Short mmCIF file of C-alpha atoms and ligand atoms in Angstrom, two decimals:
data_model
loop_
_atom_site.label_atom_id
_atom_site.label_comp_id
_atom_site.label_asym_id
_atom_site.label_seq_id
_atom_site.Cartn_x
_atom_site.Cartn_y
_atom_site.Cartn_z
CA UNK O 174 -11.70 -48.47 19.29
CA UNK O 175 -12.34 -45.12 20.20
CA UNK O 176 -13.55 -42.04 18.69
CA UNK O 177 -9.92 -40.16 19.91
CA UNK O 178 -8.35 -42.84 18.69
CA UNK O 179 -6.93 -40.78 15.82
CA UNK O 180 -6.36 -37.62 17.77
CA UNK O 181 -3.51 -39.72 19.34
CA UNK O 182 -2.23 -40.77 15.75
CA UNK O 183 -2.49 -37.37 14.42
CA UNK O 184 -0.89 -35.62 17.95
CA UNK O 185 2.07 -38.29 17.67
CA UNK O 186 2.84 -36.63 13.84
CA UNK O 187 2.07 -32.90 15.19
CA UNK O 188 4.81 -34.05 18.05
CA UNK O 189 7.00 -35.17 15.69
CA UNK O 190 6.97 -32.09 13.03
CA UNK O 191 7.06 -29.58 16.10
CA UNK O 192 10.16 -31.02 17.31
CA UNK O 193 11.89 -30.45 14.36
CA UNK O 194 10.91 -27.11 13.57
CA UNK O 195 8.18 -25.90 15.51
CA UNK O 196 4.71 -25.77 14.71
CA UNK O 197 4.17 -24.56 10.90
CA UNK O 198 0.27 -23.81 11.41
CA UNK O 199 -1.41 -21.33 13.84
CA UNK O 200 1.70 -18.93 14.08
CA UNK O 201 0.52 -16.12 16.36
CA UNK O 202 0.77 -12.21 14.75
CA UNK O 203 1.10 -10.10 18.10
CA UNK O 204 0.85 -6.89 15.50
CA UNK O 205 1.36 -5.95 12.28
CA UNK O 206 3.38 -2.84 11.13
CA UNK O 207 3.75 -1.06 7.94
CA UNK O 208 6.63 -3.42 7.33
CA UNK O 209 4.94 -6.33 7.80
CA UNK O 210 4.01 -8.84 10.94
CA UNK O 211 5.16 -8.72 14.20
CA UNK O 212 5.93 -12.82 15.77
CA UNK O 213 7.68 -14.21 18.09
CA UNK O 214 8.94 -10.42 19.15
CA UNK O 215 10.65 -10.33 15.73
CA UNK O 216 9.34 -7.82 12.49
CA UNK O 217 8.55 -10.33 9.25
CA UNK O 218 7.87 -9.77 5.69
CA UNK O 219 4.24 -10.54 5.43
CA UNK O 220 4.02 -13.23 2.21
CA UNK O 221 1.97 -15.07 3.93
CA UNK O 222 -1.65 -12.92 3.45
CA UNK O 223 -4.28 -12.64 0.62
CA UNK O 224 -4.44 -9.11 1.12
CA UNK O 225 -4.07 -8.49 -2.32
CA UNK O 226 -4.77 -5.16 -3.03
CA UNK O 227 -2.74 -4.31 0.51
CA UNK O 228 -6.30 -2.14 1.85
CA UNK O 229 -6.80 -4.35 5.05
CA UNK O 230 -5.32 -1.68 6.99
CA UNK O 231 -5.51 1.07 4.97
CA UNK O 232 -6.73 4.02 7.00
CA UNK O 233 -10.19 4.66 4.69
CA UNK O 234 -11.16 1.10 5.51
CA UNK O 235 -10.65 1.14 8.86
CA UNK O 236 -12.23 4.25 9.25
CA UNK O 237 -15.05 2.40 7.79
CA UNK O 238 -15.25 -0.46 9.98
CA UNK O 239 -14.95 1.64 12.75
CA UNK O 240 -17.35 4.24 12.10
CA UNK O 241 -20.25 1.07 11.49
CA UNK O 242 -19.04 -0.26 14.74
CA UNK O 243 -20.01 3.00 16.30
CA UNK O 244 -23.50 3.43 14.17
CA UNK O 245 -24.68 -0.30 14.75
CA UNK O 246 -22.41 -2.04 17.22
CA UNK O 247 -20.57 -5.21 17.40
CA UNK O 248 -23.31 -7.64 15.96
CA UNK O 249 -26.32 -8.30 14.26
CA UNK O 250 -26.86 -10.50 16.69
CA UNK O 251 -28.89 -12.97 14.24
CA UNK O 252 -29.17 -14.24 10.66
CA UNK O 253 -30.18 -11.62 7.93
CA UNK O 254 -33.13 -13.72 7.30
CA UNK O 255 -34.73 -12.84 11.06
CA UNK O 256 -33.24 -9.81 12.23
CA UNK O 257 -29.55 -9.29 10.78
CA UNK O 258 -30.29 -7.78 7.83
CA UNK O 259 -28.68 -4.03 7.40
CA UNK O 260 -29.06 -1.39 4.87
CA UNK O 261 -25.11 -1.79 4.54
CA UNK O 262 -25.67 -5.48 2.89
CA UNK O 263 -28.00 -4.20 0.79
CA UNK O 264 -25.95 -1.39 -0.64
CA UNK O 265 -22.99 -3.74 -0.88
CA UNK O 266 -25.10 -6.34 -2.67
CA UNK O 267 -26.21 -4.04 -5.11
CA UNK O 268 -22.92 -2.08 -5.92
CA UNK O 269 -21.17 -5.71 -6.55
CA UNK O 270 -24.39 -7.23 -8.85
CA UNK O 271 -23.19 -3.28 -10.42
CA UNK O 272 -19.41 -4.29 -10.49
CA UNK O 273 -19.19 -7.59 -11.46
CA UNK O 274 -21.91 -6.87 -14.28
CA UNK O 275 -24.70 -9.62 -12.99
CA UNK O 276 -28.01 -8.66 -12.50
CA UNK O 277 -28.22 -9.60 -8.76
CA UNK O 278 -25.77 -10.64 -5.49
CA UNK O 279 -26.62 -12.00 -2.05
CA UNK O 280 -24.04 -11.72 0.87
CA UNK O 281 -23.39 -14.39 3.04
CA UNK O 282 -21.17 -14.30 6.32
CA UNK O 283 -18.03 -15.70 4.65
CA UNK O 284 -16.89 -16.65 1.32
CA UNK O 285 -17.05 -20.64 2.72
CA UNK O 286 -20.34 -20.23 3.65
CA UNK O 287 -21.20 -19.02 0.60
CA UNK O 288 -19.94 -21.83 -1.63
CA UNK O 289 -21.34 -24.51 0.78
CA UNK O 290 -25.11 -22.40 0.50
CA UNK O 291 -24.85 -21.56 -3.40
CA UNK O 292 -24.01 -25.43 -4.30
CA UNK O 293 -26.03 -27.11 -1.02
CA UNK O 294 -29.34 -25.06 -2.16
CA UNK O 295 -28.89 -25.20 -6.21
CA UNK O 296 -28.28 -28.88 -6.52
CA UNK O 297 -30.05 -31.71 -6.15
CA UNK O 298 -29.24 -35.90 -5.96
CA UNK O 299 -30.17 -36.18 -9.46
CA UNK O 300 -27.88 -33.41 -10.60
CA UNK O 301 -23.82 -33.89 -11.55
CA UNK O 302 -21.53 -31.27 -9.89
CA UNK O 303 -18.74 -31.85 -12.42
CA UNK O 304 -15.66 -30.00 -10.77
CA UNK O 305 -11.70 -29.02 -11.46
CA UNK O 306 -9.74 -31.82 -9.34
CA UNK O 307 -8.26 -28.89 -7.54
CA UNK O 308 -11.53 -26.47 -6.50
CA UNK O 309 -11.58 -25.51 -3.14
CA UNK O 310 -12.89 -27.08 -0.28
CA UNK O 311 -16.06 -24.94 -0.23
CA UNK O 312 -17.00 -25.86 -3.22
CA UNK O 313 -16.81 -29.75 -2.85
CA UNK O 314 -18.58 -29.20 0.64
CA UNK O 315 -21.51 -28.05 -0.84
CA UNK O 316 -21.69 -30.17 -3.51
CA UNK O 317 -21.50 -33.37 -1.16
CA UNK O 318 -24.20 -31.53 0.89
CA UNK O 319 -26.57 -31.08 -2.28
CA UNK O 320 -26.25 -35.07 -2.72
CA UNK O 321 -25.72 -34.36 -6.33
CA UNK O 322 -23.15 -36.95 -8.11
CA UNK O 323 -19.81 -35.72 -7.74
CA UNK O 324 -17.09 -36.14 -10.54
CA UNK O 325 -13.91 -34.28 -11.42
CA UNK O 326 -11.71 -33.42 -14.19
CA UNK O 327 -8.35 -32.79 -14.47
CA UNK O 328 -7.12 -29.44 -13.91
CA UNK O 329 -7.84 -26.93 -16.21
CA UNK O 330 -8.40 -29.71 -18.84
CA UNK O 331 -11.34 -28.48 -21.32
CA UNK O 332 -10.71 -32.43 -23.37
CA UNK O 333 -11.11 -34.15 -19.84
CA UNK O 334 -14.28 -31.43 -19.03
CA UNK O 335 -15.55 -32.58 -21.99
CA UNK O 336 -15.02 -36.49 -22.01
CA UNK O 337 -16.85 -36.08 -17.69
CA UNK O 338 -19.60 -34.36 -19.11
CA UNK O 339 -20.20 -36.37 -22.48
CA UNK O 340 -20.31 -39.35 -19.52
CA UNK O 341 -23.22 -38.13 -17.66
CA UNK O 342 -24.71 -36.21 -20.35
CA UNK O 343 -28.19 -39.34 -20.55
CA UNK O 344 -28.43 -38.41 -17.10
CA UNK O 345 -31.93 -36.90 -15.75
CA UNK O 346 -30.40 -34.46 -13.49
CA UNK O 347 -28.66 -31.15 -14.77
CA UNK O 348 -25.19 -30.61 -15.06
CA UNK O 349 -23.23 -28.23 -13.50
CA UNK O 350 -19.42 -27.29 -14.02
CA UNK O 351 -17.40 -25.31 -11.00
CA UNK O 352 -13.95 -24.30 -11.55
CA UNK O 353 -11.79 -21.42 -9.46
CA UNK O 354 -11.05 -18.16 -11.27
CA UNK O 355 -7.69 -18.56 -9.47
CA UNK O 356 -6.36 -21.77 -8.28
CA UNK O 357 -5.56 -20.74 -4.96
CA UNK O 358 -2.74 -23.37 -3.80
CA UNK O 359 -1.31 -23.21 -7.83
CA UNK O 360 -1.38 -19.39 -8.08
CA UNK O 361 -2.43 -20.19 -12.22
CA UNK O 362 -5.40 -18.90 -13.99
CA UNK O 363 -8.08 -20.64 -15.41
CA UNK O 364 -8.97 -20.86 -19.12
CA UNK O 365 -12.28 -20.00 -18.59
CA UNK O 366 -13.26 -19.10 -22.20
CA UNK O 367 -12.34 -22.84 -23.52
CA UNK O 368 -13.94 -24.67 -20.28
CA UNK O 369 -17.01 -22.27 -20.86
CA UNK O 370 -17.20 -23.33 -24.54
CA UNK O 371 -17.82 -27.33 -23.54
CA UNK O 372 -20.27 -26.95 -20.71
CA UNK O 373 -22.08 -24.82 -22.86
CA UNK O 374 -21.89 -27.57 -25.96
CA UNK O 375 -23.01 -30.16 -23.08
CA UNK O 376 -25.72 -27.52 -22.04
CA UNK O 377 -23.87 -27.03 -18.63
CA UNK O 378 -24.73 -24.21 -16.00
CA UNK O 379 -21.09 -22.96 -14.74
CA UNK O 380 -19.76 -21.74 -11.67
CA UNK O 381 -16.84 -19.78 -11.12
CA UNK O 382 -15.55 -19.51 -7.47
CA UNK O 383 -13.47 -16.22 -8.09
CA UNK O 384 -12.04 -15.60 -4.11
CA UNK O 385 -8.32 -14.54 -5.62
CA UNK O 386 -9.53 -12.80 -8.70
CA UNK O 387 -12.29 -10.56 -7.90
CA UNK O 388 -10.65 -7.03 -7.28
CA UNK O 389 -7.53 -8.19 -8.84
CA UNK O 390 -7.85 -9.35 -12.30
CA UNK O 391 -9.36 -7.56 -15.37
CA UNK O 392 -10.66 -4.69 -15.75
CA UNK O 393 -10.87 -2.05 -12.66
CA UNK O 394 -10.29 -5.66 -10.50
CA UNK O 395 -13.40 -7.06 -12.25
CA UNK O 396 -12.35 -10.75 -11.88
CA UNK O 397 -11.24 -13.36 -13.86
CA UNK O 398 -14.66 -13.70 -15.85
CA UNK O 399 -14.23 -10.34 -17.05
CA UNK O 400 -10.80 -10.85 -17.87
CA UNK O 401 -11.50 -13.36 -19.99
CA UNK O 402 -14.70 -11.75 -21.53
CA UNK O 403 -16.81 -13.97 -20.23
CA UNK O 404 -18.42 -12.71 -17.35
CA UNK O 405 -21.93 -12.54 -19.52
CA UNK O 406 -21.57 -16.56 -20.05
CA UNK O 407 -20.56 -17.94 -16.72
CA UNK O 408 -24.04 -18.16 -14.99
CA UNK O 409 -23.08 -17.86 -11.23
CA UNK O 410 -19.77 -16.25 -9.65
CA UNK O 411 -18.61 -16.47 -5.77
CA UNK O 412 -16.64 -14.17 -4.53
CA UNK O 413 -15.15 -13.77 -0.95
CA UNK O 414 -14.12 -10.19 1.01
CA UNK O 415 -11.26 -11.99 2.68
CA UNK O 416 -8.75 -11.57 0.59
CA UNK O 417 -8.67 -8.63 -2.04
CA UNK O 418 -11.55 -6.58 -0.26
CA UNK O 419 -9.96 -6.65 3.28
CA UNK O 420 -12.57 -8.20 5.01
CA UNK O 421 -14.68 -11.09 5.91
CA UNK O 422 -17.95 -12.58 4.29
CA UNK O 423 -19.12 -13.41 0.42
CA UNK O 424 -21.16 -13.38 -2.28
CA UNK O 425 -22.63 -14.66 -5.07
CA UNK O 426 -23.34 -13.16 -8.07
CA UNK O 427 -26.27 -14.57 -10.77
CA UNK O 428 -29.65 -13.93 -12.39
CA UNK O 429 -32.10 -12.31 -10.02
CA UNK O 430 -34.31 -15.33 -10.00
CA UNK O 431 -31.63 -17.45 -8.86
CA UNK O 432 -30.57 -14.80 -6.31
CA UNK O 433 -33.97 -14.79 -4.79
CA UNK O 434 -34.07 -18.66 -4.59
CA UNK O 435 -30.47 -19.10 -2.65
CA UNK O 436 -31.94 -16.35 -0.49
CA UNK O 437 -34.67 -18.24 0.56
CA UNK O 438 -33.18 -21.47 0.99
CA UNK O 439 -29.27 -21.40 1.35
CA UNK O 440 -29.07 -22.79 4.75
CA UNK O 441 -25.34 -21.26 5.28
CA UNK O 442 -27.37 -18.40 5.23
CA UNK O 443 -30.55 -18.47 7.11
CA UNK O 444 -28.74 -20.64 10.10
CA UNK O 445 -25.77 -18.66 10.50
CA UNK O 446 -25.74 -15.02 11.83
CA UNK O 447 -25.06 -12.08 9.50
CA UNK O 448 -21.58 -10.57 8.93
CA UNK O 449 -21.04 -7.85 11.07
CA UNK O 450 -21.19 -4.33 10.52
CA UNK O 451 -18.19 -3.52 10.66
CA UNK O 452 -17.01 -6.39 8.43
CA UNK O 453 -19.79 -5.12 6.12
CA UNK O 454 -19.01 -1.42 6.02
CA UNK O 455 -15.19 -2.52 5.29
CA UNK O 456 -15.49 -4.87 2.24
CA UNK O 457 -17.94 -2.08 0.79
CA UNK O 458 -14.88 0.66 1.18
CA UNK O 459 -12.70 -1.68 -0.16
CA UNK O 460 -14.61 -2.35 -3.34
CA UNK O 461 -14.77 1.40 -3.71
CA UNK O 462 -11.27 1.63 -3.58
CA UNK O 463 -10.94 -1.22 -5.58
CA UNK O 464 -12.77 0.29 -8.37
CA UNK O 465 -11.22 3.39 -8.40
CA UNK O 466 -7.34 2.12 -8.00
CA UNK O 467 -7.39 -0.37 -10.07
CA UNK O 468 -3.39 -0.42 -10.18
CA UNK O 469 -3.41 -2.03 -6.70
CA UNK O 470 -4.03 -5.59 -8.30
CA UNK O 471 -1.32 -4.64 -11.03
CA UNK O 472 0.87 -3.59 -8.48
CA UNK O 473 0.60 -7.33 -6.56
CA UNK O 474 0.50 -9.42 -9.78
CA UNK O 475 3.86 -7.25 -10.90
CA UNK O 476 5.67 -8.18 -7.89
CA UNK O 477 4.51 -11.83 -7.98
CA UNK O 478 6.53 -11.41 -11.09
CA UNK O 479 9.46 -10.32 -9.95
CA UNK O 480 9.54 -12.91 -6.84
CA UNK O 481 9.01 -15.81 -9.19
CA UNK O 482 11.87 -14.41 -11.52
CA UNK O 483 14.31 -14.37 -8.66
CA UNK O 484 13.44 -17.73 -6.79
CA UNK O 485 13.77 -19.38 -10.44
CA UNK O 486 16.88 -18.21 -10.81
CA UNK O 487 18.59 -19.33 -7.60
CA UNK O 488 17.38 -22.74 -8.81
CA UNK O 489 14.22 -23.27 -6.87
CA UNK O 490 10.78 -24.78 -8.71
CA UNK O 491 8.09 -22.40 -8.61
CA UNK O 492 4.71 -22.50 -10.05
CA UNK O 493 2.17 -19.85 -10.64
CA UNK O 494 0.41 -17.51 -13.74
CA UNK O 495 0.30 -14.07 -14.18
CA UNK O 496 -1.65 -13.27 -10.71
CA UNK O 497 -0.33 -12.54 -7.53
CA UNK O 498 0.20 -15.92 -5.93
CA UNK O 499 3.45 -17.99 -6.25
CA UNK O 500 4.44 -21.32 -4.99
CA UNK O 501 7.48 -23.21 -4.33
CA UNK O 502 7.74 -26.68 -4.64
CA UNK O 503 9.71 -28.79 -2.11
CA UNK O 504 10.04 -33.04 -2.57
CA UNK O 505 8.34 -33.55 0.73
CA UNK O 506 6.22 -32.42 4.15
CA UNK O 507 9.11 -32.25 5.89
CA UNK O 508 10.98 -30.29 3.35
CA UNK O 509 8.57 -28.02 3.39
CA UNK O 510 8.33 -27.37 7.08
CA UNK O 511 12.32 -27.06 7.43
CA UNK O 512 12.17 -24.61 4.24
CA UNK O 513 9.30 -22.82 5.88
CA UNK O 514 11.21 -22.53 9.63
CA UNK O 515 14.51 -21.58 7.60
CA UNK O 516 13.09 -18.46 5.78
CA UNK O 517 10.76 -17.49 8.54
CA UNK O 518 14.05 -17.66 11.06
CA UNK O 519 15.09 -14.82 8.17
CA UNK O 520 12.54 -12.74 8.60
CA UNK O 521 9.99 -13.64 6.02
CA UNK O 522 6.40 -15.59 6.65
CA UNK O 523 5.16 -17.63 4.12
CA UNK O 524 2.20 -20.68 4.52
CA UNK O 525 3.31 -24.15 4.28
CA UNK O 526 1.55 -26.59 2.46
CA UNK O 527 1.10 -30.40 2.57
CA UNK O 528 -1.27 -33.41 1.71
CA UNK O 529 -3.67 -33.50 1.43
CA UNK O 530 -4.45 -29.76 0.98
CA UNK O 531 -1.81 -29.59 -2.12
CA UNK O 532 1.76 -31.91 -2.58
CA UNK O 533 4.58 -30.13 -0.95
CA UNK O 534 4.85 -26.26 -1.66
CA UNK O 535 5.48 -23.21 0.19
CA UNK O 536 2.87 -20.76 -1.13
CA UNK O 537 3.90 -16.93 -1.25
CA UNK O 538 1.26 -14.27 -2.20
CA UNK O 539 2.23 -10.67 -2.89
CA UNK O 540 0.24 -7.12 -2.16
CA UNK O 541 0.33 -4.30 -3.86
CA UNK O 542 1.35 -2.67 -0.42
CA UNK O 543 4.75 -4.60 -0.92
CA UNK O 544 7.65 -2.30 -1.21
CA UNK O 545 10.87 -3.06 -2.88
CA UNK O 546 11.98 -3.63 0.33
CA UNK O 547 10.21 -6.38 1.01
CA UNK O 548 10.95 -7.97 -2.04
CA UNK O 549 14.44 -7.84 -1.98
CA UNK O 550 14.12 -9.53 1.82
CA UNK O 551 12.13 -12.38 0.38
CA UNK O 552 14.40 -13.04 -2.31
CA UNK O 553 17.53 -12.66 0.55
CA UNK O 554 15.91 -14.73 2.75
CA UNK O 555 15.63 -17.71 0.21
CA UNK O 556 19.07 -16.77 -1.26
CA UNK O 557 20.14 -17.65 2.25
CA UNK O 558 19.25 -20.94 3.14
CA UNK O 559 19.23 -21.64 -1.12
CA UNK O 560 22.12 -24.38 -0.51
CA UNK O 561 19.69 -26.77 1.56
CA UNK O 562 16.69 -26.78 -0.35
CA UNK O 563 17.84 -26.63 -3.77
CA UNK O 564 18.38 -29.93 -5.59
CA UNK O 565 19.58 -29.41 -8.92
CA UNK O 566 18.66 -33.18 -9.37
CA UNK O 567 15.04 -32.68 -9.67
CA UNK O 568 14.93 -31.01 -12.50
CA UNK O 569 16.43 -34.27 -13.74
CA UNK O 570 12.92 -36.24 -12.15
C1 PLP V 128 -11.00 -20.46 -3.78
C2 PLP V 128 -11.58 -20.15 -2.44
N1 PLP V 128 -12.92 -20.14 -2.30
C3 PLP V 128 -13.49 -19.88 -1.11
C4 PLP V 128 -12.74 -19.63 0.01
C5 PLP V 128 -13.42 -19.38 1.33
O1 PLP V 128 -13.39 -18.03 1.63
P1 PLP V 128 -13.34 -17.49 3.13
O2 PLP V 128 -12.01 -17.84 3.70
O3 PLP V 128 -13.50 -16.02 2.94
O4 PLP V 128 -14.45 -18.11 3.88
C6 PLP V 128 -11.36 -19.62 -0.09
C7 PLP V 128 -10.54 -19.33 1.11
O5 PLP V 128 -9.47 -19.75 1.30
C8 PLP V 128 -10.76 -19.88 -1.34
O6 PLP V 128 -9.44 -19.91 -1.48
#
């Protein structure tokens, strides 16, 4: 037995998949255009991002990044805690503790890191992380890493919350209850004022991991919380800048006591360098912007609409709520990878999905740079290959 043992199993699938349609992960962008991305030498509808509010290369935020590249060069060269720490954090700390109406924030060099740090440092082994089956990765990363007990409930499923946490409520530890704002790989929302409700009954502390609603949803791009009024109850929020705010890094948002803790001993945070300047100075433009054109996330969820509307109605199975994420459901891996190559051969990149990340899907996520253009060459391109992928039988399963 050998350690690459599995690297040999796993190559032999890769093999396999790539001869049949080429590799589905890692597609190199040599450029993108206002139309979309540049691949293989050919232009493609870009479906595939979670630029969200469509500002990751508008010219303000560049000009941005560029102009802290200039004023502080490439790197910080070291974690916040020693010597990375800018003004820029600071100001971008304070005006999202401002806009996401908490009392404090603390930015971390991506939106991983900071679910791995907020969880890892909160927790302890006598604590139960009680989580949606289908939070991200993050999340369940730093909850292992805490050495809390782990337990799940099923998605969005206030009863099941409630039967976990009625389980573990003689327990000596506390409990705390992390769901996603947005459900990233489902595209739904989460009912945030009924799962709020029981932890609170069971004398919970909740998390909400908000990466695809923060700058999109509720009011001015406030987030999910705030769109469901609730942004006073849930005790801590993440947030990440690669995806609305056209960046890289995260945050989290809480009490200022709590805040000063995580900032003392979130090791994601005082091992790991600080995010750069540049990336800095851009996901503070881009919550300006976000505050002040607040149709941008209208704009995206509207035309996750529209795609849905039109991929129902040639027949194919698509799941998603009123945000700007969509995904299509396919009966299996390799489906999914032939569905993928098919509409990307038309011009259109989406992600492809698979165990055990999510069960078969092709996951679409609109911008609110999307033209009607665009649209209409999604919706062609799955019109086109429509007669191979659509089963009318399984809506009979
Ligand atoms: C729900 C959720 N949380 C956290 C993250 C991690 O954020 P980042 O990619 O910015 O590190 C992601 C990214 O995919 C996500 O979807």
């Amino acid at each position: 037995m050998s350690l690459f043992d599995k690297c040999r199993a796993f190559r032999a699938y890769a093999e396999t998949v790539r001869q049949a349609v080429g590799d589905p992960f890692y597609p190199p962008v040599q450029r993108y255009t206002a139309e979309g991305a540049v691949m293989g030498n050919e232009p493609r509808a870009m479906f595939g991002g979670n630029n969200y509010l469509g500002l990751a290369r508008d010219a303000r935020v560049v000009a941005a990044g560029v102009q802290a590249l200039e004023r502080y060069g490439t790197s910080s060269t070291g974690s916040r805690s020693m010597n990375g720490n800018l003004a820029l954090h600071e100001t971008l700390e304070a005006e999202l503790a401002d806009f996401f109406g908490k009392p404090a924030a603390l930015v971390f060099a991506t939106g991983y890191q900071t679910n791995l740090g907020v969880l890892s440092s909160m927790c302890r082994a006598q604590d139960t992380v009680v989580v949606d089956e289908y939070v991200h990765a993050s999340l369940l990363d730093g909850a292992r890493l805490s050495g809390a007990r782990v337990r799940s409930f099923l998605h969005s499923d206030p009863r099941d919350l409630a039967r976990v946490l009625e389980a573990h409520s003689d327990t000596a530890g506390n409990l705390l209850v992390v769901v996603d704002g947005v459900y990233s790989m489902e595209g739904d929302i989460a009912p945030l004022p009924e799962l709020v409700a029981v932890a609170r009954r069971q004398g919970a502390t909740v998390l909400v991991d908000d990466a695809h609603g923060a700058g999109v949803l509720g009011r001015e791009g406030r987030g999910t919380c705030s769109l469901h009024g609730v942004a006073t109850d849930v005790d801590l929020i993440t947030v990440t800048f690669s995806k609305a705010f056209a960046s890289v890094g995260g945050a989290v948002l809480g009490d200022a006591e709590a805040v000063d803790y995580m900032r003392y001993t979130a090791r994601s945070q005082l091992y790991s360098a600080a995010s750069t300047p540049a990336d800095t100075a851009a996901a503070l433009a881009a919550l300006r912007i976000a505050r002040t054109e607040p149709w941008r996330g209208e704009h995206a969820v509207a035309h996750a609409r529209r795609l849905a509307s039109g991929l129902a109605g040639m027949g194919y199975r698509v799941v998603g709520g009123a945000t700007p994420i969509r995904c299509v459901r396919f009966r299996d891996d390799l489906q999914v990878f032939k569905a993928w190559r098919a509409v990307m051969d038309a011009g259109v990149y989406t992600n492809p999905v698979v165990p055990p990340v999510a069960s078969p899907r092709l996951r679409l996520s609109c911008t609110a740079a999307h033209t009607e253009q665009d649209l209409t060459r999604a919706l062609d391109a799955f019109e086109r290959v429509a007669a191979a992928f659509v089963d009318p039988r399984e809506d009979e399963r």
